[in-house]
Tab-separated table of C-alpha atoms and ligand atoms in Angstrom:
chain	number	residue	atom	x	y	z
A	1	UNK	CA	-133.126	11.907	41.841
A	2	UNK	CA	-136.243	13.354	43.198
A	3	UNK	CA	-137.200	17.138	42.410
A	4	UNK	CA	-138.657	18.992	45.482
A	5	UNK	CA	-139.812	22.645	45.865
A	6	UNK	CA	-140.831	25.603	44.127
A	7	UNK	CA	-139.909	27.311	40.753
A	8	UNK	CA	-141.291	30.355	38.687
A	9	UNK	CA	-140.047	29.675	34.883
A	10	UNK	CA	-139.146	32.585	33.323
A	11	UNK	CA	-141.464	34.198	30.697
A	12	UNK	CA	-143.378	33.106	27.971
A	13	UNK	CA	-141.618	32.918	25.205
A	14	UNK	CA	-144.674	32.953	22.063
A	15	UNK	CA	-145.924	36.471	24.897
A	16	UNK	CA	-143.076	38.036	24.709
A	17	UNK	CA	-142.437	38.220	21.384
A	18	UNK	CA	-146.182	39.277	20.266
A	19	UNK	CA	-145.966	41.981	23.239
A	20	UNK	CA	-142.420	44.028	21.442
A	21	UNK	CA	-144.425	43.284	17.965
A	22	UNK	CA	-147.910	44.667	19.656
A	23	UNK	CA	-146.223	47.431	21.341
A	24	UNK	CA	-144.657	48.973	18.096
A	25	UNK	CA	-147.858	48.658	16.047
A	26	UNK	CA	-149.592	50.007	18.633
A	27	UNK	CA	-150.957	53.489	19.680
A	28	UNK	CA	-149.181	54.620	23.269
A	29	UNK	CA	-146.907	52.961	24.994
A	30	UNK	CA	-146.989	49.406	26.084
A	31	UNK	CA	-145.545	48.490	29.255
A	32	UNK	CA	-144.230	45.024	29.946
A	33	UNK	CA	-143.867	43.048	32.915
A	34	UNK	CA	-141.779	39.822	33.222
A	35	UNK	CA	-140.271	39.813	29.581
A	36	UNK	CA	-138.058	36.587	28.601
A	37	UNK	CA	-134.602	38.447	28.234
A	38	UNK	CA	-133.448	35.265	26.047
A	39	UNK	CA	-131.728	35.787	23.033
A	40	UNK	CA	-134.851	34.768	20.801
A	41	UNK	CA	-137.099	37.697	22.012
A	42	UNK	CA	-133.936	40.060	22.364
A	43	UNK	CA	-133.963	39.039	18.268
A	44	UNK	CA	-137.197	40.631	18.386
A	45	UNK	CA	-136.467	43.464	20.359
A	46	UNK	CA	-133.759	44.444	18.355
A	47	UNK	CA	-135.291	44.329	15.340
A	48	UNK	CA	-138.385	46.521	16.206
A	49	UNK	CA	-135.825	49.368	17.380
A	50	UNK	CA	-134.520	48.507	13.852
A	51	UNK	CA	-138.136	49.488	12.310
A	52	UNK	CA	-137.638	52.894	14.061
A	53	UNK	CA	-139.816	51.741	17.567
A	54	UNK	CA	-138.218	52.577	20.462
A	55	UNK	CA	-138.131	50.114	22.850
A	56	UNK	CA	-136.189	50.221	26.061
A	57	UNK	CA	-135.551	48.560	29.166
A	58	UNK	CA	-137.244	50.857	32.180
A	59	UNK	CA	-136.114	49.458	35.789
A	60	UNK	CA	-137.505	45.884	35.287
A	61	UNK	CA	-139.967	46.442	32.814
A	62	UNK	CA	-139.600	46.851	28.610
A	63	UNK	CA	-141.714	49.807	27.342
A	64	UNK	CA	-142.153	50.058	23.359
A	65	UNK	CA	-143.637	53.370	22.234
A	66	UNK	CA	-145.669	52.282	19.244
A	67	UNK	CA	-145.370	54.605	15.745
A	68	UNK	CA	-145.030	54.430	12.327
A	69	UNK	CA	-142.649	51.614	11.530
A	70	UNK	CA	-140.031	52.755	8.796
A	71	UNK	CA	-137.719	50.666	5.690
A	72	UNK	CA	-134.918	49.449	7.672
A	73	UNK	CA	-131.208	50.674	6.765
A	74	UNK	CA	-129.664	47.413	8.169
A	75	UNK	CA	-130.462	43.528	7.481
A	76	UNK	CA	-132.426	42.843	10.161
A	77	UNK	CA	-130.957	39.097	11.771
A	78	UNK	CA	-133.623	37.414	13.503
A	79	UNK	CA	-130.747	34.973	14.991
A	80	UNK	CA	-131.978	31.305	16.157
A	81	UNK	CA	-135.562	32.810	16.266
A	82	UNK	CA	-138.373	31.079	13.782
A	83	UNK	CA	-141.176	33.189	15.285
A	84	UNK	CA	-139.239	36.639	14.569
A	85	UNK	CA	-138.785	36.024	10.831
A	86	UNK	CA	-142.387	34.968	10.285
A	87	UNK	CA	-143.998	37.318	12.657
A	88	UNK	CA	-141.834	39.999	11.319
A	89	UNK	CA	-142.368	38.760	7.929
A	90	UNK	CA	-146.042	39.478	8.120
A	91	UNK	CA	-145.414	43.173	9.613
A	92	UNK	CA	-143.253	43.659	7.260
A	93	UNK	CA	-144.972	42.893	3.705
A	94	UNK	CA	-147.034	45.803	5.346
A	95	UNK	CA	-144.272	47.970	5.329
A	96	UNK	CA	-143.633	50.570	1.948
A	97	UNK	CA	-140.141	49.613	1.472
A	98	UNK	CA	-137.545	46.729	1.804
A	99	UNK	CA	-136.555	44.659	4.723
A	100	UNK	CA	-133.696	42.030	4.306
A	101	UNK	CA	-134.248	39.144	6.581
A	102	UNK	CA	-131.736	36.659	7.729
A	103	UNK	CA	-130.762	34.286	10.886
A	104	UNK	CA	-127.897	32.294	12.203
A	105	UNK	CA	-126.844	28.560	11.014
A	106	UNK	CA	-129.693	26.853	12.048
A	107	UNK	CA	-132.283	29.559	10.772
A	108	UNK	CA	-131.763	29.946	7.660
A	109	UNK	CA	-132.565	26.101	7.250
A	110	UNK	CA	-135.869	26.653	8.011
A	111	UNK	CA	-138.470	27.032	5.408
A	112	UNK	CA	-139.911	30.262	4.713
A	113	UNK	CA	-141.861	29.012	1.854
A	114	UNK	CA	-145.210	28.651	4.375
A	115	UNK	CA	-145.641	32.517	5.129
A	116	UNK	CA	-143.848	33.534	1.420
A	117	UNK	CA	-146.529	31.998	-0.191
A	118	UNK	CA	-149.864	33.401	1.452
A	119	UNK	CA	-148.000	36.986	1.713
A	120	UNK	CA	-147.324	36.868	-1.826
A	121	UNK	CA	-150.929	36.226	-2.256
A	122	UNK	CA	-151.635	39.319	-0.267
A	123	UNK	CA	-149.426	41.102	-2.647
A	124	UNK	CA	-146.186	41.428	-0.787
A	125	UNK	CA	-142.663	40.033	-2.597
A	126	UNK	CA	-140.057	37.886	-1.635
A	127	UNK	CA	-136.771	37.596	-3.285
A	128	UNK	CA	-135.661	34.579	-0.930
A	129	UNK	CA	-132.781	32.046	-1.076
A	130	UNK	CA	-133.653	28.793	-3.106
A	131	UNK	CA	-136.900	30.764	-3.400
A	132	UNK	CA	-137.783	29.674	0.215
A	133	UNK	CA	-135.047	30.009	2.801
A	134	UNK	CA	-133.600	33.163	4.173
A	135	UNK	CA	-131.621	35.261	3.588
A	136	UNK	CA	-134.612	37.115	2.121
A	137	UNK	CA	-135.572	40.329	0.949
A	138	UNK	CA	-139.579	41.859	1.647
A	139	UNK	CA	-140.529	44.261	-0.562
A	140	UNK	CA	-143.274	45.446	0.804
A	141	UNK	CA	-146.985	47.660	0.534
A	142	UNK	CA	-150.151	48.140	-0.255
A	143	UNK	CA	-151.814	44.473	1.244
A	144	UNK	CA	-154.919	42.880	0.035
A	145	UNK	CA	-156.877	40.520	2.831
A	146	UNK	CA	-157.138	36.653	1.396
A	147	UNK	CA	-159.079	33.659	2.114
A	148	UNK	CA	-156.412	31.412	3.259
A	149	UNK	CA	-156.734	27.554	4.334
A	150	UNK	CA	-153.517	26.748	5.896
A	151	UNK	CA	-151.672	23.288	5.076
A	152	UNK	CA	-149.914	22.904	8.300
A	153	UNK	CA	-151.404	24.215	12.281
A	154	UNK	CA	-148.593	26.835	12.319
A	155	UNK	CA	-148.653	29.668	15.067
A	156	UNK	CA	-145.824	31.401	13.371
A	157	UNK	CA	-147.545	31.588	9.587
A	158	UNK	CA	-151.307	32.436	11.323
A	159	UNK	CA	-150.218	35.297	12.821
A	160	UNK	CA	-147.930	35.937	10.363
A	161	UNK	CA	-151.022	36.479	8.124
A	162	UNK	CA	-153.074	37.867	11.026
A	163	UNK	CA	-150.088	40.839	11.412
A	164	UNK	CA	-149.843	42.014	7.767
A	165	UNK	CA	-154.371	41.854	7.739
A	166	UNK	CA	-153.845	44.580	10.376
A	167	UNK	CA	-152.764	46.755	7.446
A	168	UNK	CA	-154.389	45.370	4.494
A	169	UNK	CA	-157.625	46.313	2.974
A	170	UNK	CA	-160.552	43.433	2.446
A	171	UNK	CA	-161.111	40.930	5.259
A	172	UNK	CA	-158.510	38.203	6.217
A	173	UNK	CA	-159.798	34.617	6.960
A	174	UNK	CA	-157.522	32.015	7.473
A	175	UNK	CA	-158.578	28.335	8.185
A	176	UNK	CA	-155.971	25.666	9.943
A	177	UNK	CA	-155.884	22.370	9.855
A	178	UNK	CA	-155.645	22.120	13.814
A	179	UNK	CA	-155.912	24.577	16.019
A	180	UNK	CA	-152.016	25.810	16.866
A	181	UNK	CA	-151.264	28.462	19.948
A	182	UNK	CA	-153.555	31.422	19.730
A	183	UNK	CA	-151.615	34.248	21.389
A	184	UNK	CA	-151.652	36.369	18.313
A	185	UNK	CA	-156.372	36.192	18.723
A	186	UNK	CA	-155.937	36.974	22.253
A	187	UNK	CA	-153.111	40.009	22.280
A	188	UNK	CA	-154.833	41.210	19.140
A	189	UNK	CA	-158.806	41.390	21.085
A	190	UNK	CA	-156.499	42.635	24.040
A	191	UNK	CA	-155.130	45.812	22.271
A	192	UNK	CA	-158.341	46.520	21.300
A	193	UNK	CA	-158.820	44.867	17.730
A	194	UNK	CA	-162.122	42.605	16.658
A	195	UNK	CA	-160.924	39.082	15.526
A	196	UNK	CA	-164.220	36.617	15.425
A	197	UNK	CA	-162.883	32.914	16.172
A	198	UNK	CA	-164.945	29.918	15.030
A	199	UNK	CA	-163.262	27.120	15.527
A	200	UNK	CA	-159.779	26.654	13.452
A	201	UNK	CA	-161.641	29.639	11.340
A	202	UNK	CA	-160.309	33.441	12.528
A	203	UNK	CA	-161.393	36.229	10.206
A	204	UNK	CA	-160.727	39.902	10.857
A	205	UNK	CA	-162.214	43.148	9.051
A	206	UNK	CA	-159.661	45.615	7.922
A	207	UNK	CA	-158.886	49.066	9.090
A	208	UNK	CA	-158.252	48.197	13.295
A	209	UNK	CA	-156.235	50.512	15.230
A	210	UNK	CA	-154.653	48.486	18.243
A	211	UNK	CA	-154.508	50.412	21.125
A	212	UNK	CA	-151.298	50.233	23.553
A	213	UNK	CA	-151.794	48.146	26.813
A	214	UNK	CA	-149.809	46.669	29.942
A	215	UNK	CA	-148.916	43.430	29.271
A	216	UNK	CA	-147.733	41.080	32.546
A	217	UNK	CA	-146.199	38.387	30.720
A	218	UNK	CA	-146.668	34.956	32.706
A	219	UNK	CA	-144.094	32.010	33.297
A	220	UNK	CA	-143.439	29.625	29.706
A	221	UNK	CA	-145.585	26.271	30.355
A	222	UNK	CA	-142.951	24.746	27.270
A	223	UNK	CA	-139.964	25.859	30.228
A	224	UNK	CA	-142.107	24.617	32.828
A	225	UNK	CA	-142.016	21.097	31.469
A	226	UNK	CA	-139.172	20.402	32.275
A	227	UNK	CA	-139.255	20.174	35.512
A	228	UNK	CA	-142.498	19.091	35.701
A	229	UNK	CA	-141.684	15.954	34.207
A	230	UNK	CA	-138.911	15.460	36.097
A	231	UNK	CA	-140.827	15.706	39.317
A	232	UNK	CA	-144.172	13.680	37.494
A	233	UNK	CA	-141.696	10.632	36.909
A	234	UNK	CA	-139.616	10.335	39.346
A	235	UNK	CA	-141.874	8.938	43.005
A	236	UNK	CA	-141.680	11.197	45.851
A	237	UNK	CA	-141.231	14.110	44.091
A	238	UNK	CA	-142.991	17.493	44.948
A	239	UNK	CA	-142.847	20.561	42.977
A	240	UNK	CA	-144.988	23.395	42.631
A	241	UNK	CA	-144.858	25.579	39.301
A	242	UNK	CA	-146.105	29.386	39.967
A	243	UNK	CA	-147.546	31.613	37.233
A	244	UNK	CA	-147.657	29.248	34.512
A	245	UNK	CA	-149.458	30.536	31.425
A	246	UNK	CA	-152.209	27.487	31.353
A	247	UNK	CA	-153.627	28.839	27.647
A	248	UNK	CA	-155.055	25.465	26.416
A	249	UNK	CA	-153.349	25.238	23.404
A	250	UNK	CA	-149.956	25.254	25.231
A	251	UNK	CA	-150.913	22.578	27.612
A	252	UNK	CA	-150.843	19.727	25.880
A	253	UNK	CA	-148.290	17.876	27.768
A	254	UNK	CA	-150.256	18.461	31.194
A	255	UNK	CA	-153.156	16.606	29.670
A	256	UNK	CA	-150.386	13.747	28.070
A	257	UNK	CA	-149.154	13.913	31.725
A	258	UNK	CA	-152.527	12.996	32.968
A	259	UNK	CA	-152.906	10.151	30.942
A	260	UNK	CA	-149.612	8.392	31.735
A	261	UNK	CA	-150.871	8.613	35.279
A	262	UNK	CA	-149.177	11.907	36.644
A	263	UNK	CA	-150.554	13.416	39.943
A	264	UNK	CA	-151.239	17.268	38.673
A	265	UNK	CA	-153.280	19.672	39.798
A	266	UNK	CA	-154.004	23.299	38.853
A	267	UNK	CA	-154.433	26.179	41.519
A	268	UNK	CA	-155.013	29.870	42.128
A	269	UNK	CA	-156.353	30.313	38.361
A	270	UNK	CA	-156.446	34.076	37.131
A	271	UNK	CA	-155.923	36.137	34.248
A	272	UNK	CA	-153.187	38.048	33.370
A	273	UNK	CA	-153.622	40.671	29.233
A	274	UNK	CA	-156.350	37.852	27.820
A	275	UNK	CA	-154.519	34.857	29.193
A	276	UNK	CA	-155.092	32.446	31.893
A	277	UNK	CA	-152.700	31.541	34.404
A	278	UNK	CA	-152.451	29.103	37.198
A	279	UNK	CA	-149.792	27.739	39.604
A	280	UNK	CA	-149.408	23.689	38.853
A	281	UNK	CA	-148.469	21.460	41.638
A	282	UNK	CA	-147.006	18.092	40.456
A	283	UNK	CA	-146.528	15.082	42.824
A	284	UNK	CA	-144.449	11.964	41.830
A	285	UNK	CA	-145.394	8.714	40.973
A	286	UNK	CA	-145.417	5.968	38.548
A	287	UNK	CA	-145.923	6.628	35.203
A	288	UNK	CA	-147.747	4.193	32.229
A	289	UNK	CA	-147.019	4.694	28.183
A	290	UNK	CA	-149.183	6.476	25.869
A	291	UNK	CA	-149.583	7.739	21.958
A	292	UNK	CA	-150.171	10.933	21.468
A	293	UNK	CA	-150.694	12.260	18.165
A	294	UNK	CA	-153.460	13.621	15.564
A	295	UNK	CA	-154.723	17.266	17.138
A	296	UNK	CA	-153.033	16.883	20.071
A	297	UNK	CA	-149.417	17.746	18.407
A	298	UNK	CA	-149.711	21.678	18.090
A	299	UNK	CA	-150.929	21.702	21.786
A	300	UNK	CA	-147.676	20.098	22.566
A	301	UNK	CA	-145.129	20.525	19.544
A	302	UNK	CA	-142.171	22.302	21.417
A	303	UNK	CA	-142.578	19.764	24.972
A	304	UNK	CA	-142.101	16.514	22.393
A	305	UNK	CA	-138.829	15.682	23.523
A	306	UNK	CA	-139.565	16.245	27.179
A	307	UNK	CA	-142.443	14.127	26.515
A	308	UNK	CA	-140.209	11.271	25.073
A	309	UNK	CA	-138.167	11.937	28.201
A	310	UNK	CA	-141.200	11.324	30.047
A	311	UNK	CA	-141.604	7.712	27.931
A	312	UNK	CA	-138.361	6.510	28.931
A	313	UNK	CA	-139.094	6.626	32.410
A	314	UNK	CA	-142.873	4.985	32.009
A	315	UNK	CA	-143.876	1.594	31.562
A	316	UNK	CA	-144.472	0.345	28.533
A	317	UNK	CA	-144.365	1.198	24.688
A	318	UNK	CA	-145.066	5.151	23.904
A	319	UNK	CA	-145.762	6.285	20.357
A	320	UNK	CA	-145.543	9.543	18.550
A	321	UNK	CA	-147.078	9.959	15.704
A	322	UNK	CA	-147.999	12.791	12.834
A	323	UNK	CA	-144.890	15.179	14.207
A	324	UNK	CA	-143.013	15.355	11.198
A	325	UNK	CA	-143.036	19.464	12.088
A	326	UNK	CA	-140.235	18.196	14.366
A	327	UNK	CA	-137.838	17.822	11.837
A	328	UNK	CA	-138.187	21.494	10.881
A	329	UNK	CA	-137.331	23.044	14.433
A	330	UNK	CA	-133.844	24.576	15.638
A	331	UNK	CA	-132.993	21.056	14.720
A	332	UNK	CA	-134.311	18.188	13.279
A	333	UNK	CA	-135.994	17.026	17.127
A	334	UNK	CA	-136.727	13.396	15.700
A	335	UNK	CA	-133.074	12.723	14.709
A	336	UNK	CA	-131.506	14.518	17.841
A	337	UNK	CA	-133.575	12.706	20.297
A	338	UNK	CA	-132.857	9.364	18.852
A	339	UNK	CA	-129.241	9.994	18.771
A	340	UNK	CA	-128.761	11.419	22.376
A	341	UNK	CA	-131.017	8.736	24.072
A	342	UNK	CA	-129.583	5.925	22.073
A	343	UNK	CA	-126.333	6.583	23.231
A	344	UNK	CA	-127.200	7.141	26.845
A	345	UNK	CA	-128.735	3.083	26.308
A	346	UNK	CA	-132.587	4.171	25.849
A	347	UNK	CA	-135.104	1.702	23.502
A	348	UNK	CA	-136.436	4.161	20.920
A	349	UNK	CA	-137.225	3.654	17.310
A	350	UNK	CA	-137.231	6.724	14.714
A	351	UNK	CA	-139.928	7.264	11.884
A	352	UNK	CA	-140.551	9.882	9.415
A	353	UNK	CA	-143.203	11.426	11.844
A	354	UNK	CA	-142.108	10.364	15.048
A	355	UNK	CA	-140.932	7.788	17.989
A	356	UNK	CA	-141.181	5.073	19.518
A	357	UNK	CA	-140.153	3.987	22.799
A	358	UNK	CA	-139.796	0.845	25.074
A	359	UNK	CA	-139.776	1.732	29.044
A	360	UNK	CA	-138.698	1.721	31.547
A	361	UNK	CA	-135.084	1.523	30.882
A	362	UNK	CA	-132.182	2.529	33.330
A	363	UNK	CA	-129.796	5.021	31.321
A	364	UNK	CA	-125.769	5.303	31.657
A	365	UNK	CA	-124.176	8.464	31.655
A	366	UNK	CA	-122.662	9.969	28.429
A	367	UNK	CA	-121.559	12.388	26.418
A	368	UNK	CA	-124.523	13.888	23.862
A	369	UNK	CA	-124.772	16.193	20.931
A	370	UNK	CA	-127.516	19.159	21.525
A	371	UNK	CA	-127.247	20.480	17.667
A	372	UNK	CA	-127.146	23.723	19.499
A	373	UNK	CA	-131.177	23.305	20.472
A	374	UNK	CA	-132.002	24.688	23.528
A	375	UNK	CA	-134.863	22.106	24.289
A	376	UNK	CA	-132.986	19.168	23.514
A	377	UNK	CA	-130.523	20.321	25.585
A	378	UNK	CA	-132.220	21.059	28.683
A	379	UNK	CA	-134.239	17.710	27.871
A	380	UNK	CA	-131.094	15.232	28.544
A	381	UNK	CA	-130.377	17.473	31.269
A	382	UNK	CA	-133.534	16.568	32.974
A	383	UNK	CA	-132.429	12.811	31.910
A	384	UNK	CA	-129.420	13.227	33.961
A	385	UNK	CA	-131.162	14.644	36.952
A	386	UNK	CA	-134.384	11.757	36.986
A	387	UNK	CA	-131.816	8.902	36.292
A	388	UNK	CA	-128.873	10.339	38.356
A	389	UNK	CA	-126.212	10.153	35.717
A	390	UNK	CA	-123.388	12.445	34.158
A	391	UNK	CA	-124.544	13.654	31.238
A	392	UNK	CA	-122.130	15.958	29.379
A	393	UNK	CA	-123.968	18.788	26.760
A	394	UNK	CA	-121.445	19.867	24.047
A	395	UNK	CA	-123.363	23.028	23.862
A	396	UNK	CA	-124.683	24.178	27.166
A	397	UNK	CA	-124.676	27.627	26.657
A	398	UNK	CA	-128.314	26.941	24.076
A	399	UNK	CA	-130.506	26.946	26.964
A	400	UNK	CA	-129.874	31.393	26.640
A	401	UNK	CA	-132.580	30.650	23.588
A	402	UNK	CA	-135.285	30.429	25.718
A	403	UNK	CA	-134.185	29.598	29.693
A	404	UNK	CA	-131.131	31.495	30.598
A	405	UNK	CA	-130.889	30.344	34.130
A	406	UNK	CA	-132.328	26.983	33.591
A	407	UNK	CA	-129.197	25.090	34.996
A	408	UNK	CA	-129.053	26.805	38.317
A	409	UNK	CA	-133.079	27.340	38.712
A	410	UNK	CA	-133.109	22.904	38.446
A	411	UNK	CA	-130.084	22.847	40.693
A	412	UNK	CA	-132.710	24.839	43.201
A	413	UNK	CA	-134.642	21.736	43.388
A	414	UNK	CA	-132.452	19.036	43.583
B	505	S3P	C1	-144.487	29.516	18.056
B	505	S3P	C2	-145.132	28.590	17.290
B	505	S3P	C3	-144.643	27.209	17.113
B	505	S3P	C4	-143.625	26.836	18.184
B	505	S3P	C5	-142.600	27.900	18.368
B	505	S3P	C6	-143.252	29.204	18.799
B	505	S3P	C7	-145.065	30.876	18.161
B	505	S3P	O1	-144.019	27.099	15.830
B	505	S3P	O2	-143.004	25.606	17.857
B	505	S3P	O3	-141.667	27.509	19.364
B	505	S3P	O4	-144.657	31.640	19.067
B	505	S3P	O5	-145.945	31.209	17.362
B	505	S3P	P1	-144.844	26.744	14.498
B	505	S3P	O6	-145.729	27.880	14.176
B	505	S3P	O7	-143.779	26.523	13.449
B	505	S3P	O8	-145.595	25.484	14.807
């Protein structure tokens, strides 16, 4: 089935988040325009109120009067939401006091043990399950800056470390591997603070006061793909995609696109608080196989299984290498993709760090697992839609992570 029309996504996910965190840290009041009201940043939401900020809904807008943040009387449950309990993790080491951390089912799976460690360095504690999982308790202080050369390219444990420099004394540097998402660089220079960038290098002097700002948060480029590859791989297609955030090191899967042979183009580009935005128009057509892997995989980490989507509807073999980050997601993303499109009759092979798969290939519709993951879900979705099939989610209702009308806004285009 071909996708025609036009769609605005809802709001970035990774902006949204950093703009409740901003706004309580913050002098003034922040102001925010086109917040994603998905469960994940209402985690965040919630638990900034729970640090004493208030933040409240105002017509359509959020506004978060920044202040001193305070110990927390309650646990503070960060839900299904990876980037609150390691961006809150970081504020909170910085905190005099104790916050108790902890998530739903799928959360407190994930390891912690990548922003315990460099926090601990900084001279925060953690009294965490197993040592690395939550629930997990933050005693936290008095912070000293660190040297820090990352193992992984994480978003989540850079600004982690960036958040809890903003109150420490001595200089934070951190080195990644890769360069991951840099939100955190661009909202901190935004509200006012000086971060100097050289290359996977980002160092910042101690003692910065952010200063409270609007924020108009622009549409998610990791909902965007979705639809976008629906309408790249399926011929005749025509969709245009307003008010994407177009942040290189989100768009990763516009450049895989590209390559495969997808007819994209990028239009009326501005900037809205430090990031640039653009409306994509995608066109139909035929697309070939590619590997993607090395540097490429933070650009594109969350739009993996869209991008395996993609595969099965190219020609030829696709491979997906170094993404063994996959298995650490809401789910394990490796497993779950080889699962769903096995049993909907795709060609794909599963290795520790990735995929591969044979295509073209004309899938059968079928019932699928979603492990409660809002991306796989809304990935065999798209499936059904490009191949015209039934294919029945046990778990719909996942998509309210990060897309809450994502069923109807795709029925829009059909
Ligand atoms: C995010 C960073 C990424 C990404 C996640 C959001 C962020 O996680 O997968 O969906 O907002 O910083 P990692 O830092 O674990 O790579």
């Amino acid at each position: 089935m071909k996708a025609h029309g036009e769609i605005t996504p809802p709001g970035d996910k990774s902006i949204s988040h950093r703009a409740f965190l901003f706004g309580a840290l913050a002098n003034g009041t922040t102001r925010i325009k086109g917040v994603l009201e998905s469960r994940d940043v209402m985690s965040t939401a919630k638990a900034v109120q729970s640090l004493g900020i208030e933040a409240r809904k105002d017509h359509e807008d959020w506004v978060v009067k920044g202040g001193t943040l305070r110990e927390p009387i309650t646990v503070i449950d960060a839900g299904n939401s990876g980037t609150t309990a390691r961006l809150l993790s970081g504020i909170c080491a910085g905190i005099d006091g104790v916050t108790i951390l902890t998530g739903d089912s799928s959360l407190v799976c994930r390891p912690m043990g990548r922003v315990i460690t460099p926090l601990e360095k900084m001279g925060a504690r953690f009294l965490a399950r197993s040592g690395r999982y939550l629930p997990m308790a933050i005693q936290g202080g008095s912070l000293q800056g660190i040297s820090y050369d990352m193992e992984i390219a994480s978003a989540q444990v850079k600004s982690a470390l960036l958040l809890a420099g903003l109150s420490a004394s001595g200089t934070t540097t951190i080195t990644e591997p890769s360069k991951s998402r840099d939100h955190t660089e661009r909202m901190l220079a935004y509200f006012g603070a000086e971060v100097a960038v050289d290359g996977t290098t980002i160092c910042m002097s101690p003692g910065q006061r952010l200063q409270a700002r609007e924020i108009t948060v622009p549409s998610d480029p990791s909902s965007a793909a979705f639809p976008a590859v629906w309408a790249a791989a399926t011929p005749g297609s025509s969709l245009l995609i307003r008010g994407v955030c177009i942040n290189p090191t989100r768009t990763g899967f516009l450049r895989v696109l590209e390559r495969m042979g997808a007819h994209i183009t990028v239009e009326n580009i501005r900037e809205w608080a430090g990031e640039p935005v653009g409306d994509i128009q995608v066109d139909g057509g035929v697309l070939h196989a590619t590997t993607i892997e090395g540097e490429e995989i933070p650009t594109l980490i969350d739009e993996i299984p869209i991008l395996v989507a993609a595969a099965c509807l190219a020609q030829g073999r696709t491979e997906i290498r170094d993404a063994s980050e996959l298995r650490v997601k809401e789910t394990d993303r490796i497993a779950a993709m080889v699962q769903g499109l096995t049993s909907l009759g795709a060609h794909v092979d599963e290795n520790d760090d990735g995929m591969t798969i044979e295509g073209p290939v004309q899938l059968h519709s079928g019932s699928v697992r979603t492990f409660s993951d809002h991306r796989i879900a809304m990935c065999l979705h798209i499936l059904a839609k490009a191949f015209d099939i039934d294919v029945h989610l046990d778990d719909p209702s996942c998509v309210d992570i990060s897309y809450p009308d994502f069923f109807s806004s795709m029925e829009t285009l059909v």
